[in-house]
Coordinates of C-alpha atoms in Angstrom, one line a residue:
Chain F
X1054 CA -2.5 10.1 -34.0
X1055 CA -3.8 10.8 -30.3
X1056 CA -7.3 11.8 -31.7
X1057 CA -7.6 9.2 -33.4
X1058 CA -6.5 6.7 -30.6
X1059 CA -9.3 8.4 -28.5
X1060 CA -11.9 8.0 -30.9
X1061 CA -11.4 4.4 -30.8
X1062 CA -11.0 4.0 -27.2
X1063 CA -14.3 5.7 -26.8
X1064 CA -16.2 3.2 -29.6
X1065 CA -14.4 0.6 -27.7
X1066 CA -15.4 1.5 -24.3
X1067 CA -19.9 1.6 -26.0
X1068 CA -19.2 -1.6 -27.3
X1069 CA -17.9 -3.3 -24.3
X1070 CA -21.1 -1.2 -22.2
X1071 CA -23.6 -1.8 -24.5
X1072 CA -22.7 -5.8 -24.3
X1073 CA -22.6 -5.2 -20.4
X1074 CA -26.0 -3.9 -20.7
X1075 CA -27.4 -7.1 -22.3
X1076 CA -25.4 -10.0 -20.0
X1077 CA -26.5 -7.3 -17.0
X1078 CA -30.4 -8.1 -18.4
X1079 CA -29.6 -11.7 -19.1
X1080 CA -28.2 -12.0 -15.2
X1081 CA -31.7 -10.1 -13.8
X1082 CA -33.9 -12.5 -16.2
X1083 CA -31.8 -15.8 -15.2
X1084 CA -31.9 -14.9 -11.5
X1085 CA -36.0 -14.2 -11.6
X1086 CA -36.7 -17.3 -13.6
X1087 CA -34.2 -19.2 -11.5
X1088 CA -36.1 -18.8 -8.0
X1089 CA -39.7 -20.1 -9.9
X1090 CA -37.5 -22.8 -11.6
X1091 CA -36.1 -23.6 -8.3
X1092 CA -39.3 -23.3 -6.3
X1093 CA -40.9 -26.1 -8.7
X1094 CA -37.4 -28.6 -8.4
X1095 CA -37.8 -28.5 -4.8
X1096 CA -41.5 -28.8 -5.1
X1097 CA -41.2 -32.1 -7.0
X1098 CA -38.6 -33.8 -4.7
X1099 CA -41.5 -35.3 -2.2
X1100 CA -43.5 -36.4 -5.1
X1101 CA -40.2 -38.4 -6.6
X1102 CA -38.8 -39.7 -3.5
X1103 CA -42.4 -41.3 -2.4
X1104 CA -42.5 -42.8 -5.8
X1105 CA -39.3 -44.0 -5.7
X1106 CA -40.2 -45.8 -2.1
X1107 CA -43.5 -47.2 -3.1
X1108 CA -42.4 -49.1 -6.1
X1109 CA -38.9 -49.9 -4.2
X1110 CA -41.6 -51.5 -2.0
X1111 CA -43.0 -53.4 -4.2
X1112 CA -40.7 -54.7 -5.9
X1113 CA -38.9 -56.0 -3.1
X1114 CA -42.0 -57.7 -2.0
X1115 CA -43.1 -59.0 -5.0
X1116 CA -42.5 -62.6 -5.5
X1117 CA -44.9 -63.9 -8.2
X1118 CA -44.4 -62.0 -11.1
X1119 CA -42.3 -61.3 -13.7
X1120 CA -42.3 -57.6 -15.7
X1121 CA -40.8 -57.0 -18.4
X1122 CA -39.9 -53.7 -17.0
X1123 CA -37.4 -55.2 -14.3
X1124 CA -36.1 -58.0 -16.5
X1125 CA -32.0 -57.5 -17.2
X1126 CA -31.7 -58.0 -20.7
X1127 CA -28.5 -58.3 -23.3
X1128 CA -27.6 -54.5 -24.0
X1129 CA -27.9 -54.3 -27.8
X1130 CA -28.9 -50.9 -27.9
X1131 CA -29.2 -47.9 -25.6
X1132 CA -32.1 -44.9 -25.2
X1133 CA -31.0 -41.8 -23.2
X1134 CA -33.4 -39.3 -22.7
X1135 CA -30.9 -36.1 -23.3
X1136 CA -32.1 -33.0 -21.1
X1137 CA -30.2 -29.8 -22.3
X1138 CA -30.8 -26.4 -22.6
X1139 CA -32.4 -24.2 -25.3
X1140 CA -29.7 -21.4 -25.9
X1141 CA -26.2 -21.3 -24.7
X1142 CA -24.5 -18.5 -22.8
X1143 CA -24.8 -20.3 -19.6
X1144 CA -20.6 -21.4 -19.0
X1145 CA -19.9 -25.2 -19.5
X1146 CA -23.8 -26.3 -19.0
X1147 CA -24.5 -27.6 -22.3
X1148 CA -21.1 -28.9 -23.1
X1149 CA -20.5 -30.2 -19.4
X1150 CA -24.1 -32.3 -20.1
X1151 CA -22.6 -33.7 -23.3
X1152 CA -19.4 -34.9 -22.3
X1153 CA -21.3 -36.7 -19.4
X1154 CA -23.9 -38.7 -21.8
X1155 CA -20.7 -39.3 -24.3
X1156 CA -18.5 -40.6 -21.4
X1157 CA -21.6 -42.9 -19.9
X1158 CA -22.3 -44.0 -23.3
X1159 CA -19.5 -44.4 -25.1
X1160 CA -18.8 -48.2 -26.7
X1161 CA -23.2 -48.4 -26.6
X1162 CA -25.3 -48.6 -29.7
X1163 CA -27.0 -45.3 -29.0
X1164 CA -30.3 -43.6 -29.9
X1165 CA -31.6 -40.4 -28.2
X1166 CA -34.6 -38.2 -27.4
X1167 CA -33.5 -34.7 -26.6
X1168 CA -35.0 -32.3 -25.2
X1169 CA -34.1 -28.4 -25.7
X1170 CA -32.8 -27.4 -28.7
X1171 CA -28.9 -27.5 -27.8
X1172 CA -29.2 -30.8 -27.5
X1173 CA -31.1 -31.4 -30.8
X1174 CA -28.5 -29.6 -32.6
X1175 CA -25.7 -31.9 -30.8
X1176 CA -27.8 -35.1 -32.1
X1177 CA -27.9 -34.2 -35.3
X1178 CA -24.4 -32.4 -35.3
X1179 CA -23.0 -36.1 -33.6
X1180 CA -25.4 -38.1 -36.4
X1181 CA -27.2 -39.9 -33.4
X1182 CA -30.3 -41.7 -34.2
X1183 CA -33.0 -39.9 -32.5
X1184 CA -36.8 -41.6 -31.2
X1185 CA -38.2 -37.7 -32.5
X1186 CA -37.1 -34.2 -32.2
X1187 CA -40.1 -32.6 -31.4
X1188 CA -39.4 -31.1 -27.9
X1189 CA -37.0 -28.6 -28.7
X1190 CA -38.0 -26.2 -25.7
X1191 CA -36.9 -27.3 -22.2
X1192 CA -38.9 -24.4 -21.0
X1193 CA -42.1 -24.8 -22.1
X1194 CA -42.5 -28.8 -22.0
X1195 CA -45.3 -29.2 -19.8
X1196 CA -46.0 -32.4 -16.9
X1197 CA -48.0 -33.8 -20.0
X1198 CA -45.5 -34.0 -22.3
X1199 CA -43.0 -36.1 -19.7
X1200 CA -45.8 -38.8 -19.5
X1201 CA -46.5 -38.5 -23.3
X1202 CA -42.8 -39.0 -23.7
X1203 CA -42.4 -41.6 -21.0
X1204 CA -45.6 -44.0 -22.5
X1205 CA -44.0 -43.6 -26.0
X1206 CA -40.5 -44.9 -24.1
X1207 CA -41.9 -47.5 -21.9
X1208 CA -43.9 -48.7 -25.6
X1209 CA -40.8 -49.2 -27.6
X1210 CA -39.3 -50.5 -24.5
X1211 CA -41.9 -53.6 -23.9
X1212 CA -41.5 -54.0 -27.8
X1213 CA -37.6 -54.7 -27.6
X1214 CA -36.5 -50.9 -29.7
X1215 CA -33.7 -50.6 -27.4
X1216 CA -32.6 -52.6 -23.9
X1217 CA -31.8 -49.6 -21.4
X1218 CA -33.3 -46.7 -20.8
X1219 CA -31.0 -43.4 -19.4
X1220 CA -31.7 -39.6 -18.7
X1221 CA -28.8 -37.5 -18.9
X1222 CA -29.6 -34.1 -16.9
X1223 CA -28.0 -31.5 -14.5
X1224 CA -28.7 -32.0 -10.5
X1225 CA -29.1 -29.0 -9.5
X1226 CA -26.2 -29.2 -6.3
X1227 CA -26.8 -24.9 -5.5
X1228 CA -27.0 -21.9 -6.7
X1229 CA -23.3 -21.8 -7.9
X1230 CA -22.4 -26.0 -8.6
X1231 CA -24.4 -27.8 -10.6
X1232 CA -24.0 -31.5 -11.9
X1233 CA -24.3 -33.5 -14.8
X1234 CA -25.6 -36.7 -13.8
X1235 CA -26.6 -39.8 -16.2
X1236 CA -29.8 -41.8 -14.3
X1237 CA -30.7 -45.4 -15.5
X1238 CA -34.4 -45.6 -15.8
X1239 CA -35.3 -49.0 -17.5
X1240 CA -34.4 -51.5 -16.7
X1241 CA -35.6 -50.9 -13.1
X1242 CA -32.9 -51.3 -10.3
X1243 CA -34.1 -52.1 -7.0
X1244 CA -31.6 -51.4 -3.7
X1245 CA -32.5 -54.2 -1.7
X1246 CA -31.4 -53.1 1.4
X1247 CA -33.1 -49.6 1.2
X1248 CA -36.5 -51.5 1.4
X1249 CA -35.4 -53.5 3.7
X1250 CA -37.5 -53.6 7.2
X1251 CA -40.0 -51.5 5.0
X1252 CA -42.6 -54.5 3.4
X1253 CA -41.9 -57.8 5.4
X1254 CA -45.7 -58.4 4.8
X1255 CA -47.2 -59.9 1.3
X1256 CA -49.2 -57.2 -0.6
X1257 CA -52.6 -57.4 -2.3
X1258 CA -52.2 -56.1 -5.7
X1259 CA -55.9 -54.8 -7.9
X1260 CA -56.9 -55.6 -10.0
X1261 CA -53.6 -57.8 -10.7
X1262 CA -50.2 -57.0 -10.4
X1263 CA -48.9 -56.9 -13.4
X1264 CA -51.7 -54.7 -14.4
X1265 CA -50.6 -52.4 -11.7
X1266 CA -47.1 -52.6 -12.5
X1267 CA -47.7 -52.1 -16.4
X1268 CA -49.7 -48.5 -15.0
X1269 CA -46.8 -47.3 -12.7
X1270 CA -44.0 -48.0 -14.3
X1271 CA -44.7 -45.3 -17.6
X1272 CA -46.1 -43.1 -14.5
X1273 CA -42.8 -43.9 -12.9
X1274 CA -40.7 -42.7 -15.3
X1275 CA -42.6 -39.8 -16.8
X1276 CA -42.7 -38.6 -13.2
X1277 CA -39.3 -39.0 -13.3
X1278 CA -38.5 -37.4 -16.6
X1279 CA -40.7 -34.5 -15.0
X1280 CA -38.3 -34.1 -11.4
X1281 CA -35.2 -34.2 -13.8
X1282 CA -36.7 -31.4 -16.5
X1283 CA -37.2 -29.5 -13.6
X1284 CA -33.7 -29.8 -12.3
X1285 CA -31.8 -29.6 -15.3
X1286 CA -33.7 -26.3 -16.1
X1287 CA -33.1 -24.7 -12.7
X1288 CA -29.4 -25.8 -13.2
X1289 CA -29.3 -24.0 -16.8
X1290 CA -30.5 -20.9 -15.1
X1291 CA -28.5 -21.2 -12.9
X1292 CA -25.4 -21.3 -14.9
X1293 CA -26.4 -18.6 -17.0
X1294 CA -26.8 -16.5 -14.1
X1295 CA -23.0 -17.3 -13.2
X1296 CA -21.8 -16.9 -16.3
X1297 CA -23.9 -13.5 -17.3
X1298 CA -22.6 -12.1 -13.6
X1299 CA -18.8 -12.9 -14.5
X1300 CA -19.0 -11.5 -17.9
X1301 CA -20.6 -8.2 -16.6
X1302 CA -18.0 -7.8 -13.8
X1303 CA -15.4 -8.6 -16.8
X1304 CA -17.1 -5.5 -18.9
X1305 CA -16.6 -3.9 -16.0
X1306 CA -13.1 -4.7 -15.4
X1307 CA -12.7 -3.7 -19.1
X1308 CA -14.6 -0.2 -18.9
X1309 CA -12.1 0.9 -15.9
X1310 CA -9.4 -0.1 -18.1
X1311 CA -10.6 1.5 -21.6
X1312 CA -11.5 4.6 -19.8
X1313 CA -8.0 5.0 -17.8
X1314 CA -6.5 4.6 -21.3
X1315 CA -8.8 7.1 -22.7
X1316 CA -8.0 9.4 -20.2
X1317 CA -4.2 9.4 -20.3
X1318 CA -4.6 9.7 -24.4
X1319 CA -6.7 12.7 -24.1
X1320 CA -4.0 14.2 -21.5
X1321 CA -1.3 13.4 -23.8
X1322 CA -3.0 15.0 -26.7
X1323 CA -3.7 18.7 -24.6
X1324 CA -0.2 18.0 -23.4
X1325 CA 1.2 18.1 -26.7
X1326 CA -1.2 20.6 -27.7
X1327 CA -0.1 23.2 -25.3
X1328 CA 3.7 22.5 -25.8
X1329 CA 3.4 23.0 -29.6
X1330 CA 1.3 26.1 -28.8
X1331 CA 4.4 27.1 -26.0
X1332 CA 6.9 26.6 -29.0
X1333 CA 5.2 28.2 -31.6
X1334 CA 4.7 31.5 -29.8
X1335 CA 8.4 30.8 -28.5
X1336 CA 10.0 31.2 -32.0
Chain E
X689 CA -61.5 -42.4 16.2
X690 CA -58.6 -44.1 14.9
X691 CA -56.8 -42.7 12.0
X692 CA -54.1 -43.7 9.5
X693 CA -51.3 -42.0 8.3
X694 CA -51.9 -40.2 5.0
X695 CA -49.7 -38.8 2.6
X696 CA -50.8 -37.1 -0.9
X697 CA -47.9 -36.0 -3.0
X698 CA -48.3 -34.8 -6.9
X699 CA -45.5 -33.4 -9.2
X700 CA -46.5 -30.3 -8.4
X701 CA -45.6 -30.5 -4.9
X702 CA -47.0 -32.1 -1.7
X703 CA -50.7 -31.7 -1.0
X704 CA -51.7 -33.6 2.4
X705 CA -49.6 -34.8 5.3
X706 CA -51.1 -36.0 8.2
X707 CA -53.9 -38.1 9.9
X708 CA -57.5 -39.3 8.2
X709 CA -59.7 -41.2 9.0
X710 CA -61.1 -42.8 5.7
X711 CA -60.3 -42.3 1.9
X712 CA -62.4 -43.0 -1.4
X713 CA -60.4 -43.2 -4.6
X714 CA -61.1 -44.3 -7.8
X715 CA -58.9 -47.4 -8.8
X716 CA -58.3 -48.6 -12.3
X717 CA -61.4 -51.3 -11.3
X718 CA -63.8 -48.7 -9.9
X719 CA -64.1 -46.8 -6.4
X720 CA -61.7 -48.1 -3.6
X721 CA -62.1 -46.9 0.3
X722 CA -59.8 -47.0 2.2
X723 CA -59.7 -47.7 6.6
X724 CA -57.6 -47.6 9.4
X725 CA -55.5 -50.8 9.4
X726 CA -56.0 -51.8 5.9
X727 CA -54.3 -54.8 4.8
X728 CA -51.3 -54.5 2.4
X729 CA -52.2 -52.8 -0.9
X730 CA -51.8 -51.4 -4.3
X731 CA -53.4 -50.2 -7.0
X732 CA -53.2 -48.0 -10.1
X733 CA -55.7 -44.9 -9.9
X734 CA -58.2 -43.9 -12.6
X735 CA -59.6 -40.6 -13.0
X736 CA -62.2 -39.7 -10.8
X737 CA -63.4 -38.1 -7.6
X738 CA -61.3 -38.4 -4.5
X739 CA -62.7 -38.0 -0.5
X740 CA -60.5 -37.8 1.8
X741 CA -62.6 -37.6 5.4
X742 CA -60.0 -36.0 8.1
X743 CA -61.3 -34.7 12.1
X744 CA -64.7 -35.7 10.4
X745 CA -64.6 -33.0 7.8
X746 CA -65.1 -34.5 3.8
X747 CA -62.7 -33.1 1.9
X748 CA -63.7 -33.6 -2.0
X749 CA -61.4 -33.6 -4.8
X750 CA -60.8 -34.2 -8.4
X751 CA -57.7 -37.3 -8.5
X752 CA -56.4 -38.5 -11.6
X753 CA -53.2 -41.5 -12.8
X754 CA -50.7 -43.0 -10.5
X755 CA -51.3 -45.1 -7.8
X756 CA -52.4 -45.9 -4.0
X757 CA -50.1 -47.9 -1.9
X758 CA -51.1 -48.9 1.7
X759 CA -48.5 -50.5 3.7
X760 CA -48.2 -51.5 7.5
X761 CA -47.2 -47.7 8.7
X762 CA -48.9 -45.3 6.4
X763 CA -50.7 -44.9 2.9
X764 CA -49.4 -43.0 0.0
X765 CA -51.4 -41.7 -2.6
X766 CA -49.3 -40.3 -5.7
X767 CA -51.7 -38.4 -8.2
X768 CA -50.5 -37.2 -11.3
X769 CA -52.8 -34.6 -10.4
X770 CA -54.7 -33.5 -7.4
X771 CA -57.2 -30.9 -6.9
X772 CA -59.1 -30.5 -3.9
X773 CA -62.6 -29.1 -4.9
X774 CA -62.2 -25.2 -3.7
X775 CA -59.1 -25.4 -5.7
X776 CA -61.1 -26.0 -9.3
X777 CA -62.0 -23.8 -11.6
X778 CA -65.3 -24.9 -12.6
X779 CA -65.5 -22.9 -16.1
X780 CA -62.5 -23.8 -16.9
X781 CA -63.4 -27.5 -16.0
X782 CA -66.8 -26.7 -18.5
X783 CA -64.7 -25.2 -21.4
X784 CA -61.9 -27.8 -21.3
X785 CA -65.0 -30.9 -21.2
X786 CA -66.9 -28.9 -24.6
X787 CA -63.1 -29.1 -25.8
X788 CA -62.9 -32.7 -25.3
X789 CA -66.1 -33.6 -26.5
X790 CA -65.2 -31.7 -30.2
X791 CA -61.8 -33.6 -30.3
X792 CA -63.9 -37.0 -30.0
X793 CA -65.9 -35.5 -32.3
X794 CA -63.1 -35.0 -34.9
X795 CA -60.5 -37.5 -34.0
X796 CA -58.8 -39.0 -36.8
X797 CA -57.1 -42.0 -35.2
X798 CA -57.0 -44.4 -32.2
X799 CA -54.4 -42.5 -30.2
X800 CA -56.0 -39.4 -30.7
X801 CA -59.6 -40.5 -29.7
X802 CA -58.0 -42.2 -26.2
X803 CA -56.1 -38.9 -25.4
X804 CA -59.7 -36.8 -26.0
X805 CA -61.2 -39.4 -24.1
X806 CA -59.1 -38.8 -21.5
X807 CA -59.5 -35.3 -21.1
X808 CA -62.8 -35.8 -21.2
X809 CA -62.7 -38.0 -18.2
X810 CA -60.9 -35.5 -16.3
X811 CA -62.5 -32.5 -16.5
X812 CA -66.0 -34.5 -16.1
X813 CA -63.8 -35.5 -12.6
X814 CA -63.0 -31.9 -12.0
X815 CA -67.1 -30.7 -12.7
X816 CA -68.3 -33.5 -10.2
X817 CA -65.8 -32.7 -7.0
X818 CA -66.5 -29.0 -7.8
X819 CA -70.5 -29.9 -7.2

């Protein structure tokens, strides 16, 4: 019975390392990535913030035109942009995302475009009706692929396909908090106050504006798509790194435990060897 | 000389903060320049070459999509990309324009023939601000 007992304890205790070993590697891969990934958010923040300005700017100046792209419409139907991950093992990430588009979406005819290939699966999992399915790695989609994604948006959304556009990503708060956050994109909301002070004085648009509008707006949001791809991937790296560093202290926590176990077995066992041994040379 | 306030930001990060004296961009409607105390503006950018003239040094570079807005304080220019002309890697530039020029070549549809012709366009920006 004892040698038996140790013999699992010791299969246990390779088990629970050799899984240590692999959320150890996932941590030191996370935590590398996650610097670039974070170096490249924070990189994009200036570019997002000016853009956000300028057309702030001139929208609020603007008096002589209307786009399409600023008109409120009735909400028949609803595009959100969903930004997820492409594996799991990274804590709540994915399912914190999903519970933040379903709650901001809920009651809405919905379609979706997701990008990364958790939340593919949760499209088609959910039956949501989805513009295409062709980005299924959050990793690898390049600044190309946001404006491709954001002219083939801002298309269907001139044409009347669906009436808002959202992106549903993760801000990325710090190292150890990260947010899921739902953005409206389209139509465009303008803060009145913020541009305030900012553009008292007409502006001269070339060659017209709504030419210049109908080129900034797709840039607008695929430059947007872009700052939030970046975010939501430093966010899932983040996570994982969290996660992977909880579960190795946990392996940790369990190897202690196995081994103590395994030691007190294998001390019982010479225990009762040596007293049968006592008693047999006794008698 | 007097000088405006220039800023140059791409989604790669920020590229120029600081004083110029005069700026050449290409517009959606061809090359644009841009003075101190320039009226109210904006404009959609094409691809093309950029010059941006700062302590009377010519900076070159290959600019291409977003847009130019002057206002009363400072003028921003956000490039979808931005490369100033020491940055550019000509061969690439060369291989990525003979790449181009066999996608026209083959292009099967409308779409596909705009986005070659695009490329195109670029890296013929990138081979003329690398000189």
């Amino acid at each position: 019975m004892a040698a038996s007992s140790t013999k699992d304890i010791k299969i246990r205790i390779k088990s629970v390392q050799s899984t240590m070993q692999i959320t150890k590697a996932m941590e030191l891969v996370a935590s590398s990535k996650l610097r670039r990934a974070k170096e490249r958010a924070e990189a994009t923040r200036p570019y997002f913030t000016t853009l956000h300005q300028t057309l702030s700017d001139i929208a609020y100046s603007n008096t002589e035109f209307f786009s399409p792209f600023v008109q409120k419409r009735e909400v028949k139907k609803v595009c959100c942009v969903i930004i997820a991950g492409d594996r799991g093992l990274a804590g709540g990430y994915n399912s914190n995302l999903f519970k933040a588009v379903a709650g901001a979406m809920e009651g809405k005819t919905l379609c979706a475009l997701p990008i990364g290939k958790k939340a593919v699966e949760y499209c088609v999992h959910r039956g949501i009706e989805m513009v295409n399915d062709r980005y299924t790695s959050v990793e690898d989609l390049t600044l190309r692929d946001c404006f491709s994604i954001a002219r083939l948006l801002c298309d269907q959304f001139r044409q009347g396909a669906f009436d808002e556009l959202h992106v549903g990503y993760t801000n990325f708060v710090s190292m150890l908090s990260q947010q899921p956050a739902v953005l409206k994109l389209l139509p465009i909301h303008y803060d009145r106050k913020e541009a305030k002070n900012r553009a008292e004085s007409l502006l001269e648009y070339e060659p017209s504006s709504q030419a210049v509008y109908d080129a900034i707006v797709p840039e607008y949001v695929g430059g947007l798509l872009w700052g939030a791809v970046a975010e939501s991937l430093a966010s899932e790296l983040g996570a994982r790194r969290t996660a992977m560093d909880a579960a190795s202290k946990n392996a940790g926590e369990m190897i202690d435990d196995l081994s103590l176990k395994y030691n007190r077995a294998r001390q019982g066992a010479i225990t009762q060897e040596i007293t049968e041994i006592v008693a047999g040379a006794e008698a | 000389m007097t000088t405006f306030h220039l800023q140059i930001v791409t989604p790669d990060g920020g590229f120029y903060d600081g004083d110029a004296e005069k700026l050449i961009v290409r517009a959606l409607g061809g090359d644009v320049c841009i003075l101190p105390r320039h009226a109210p503006y904006v404009t959609a950018l094409g691809t093309g070459q950029a010059t941006v003239v700062i302590d009377g040094q010519r900076r070159t570079a290959a600019c291409a999509g977003g847009m130019l807005a002057v206002t009363k304080d400072d003028v921003r220019l956000v490039a979808t990309t931005f490369e100033w002309a020491e940055d550019i890697d000509k061969n690439r530039a060369q291989r990525a324009k003979e790449e181009a020029e066999r996608r026209i070549q083959s292009a099967k549809d409308g779409a596909e023939l705009e986005m070659a012709k695009a490329k195109l366009s670029r890296a013929l920006a990138r081979i003329k601000a690398a000189g």
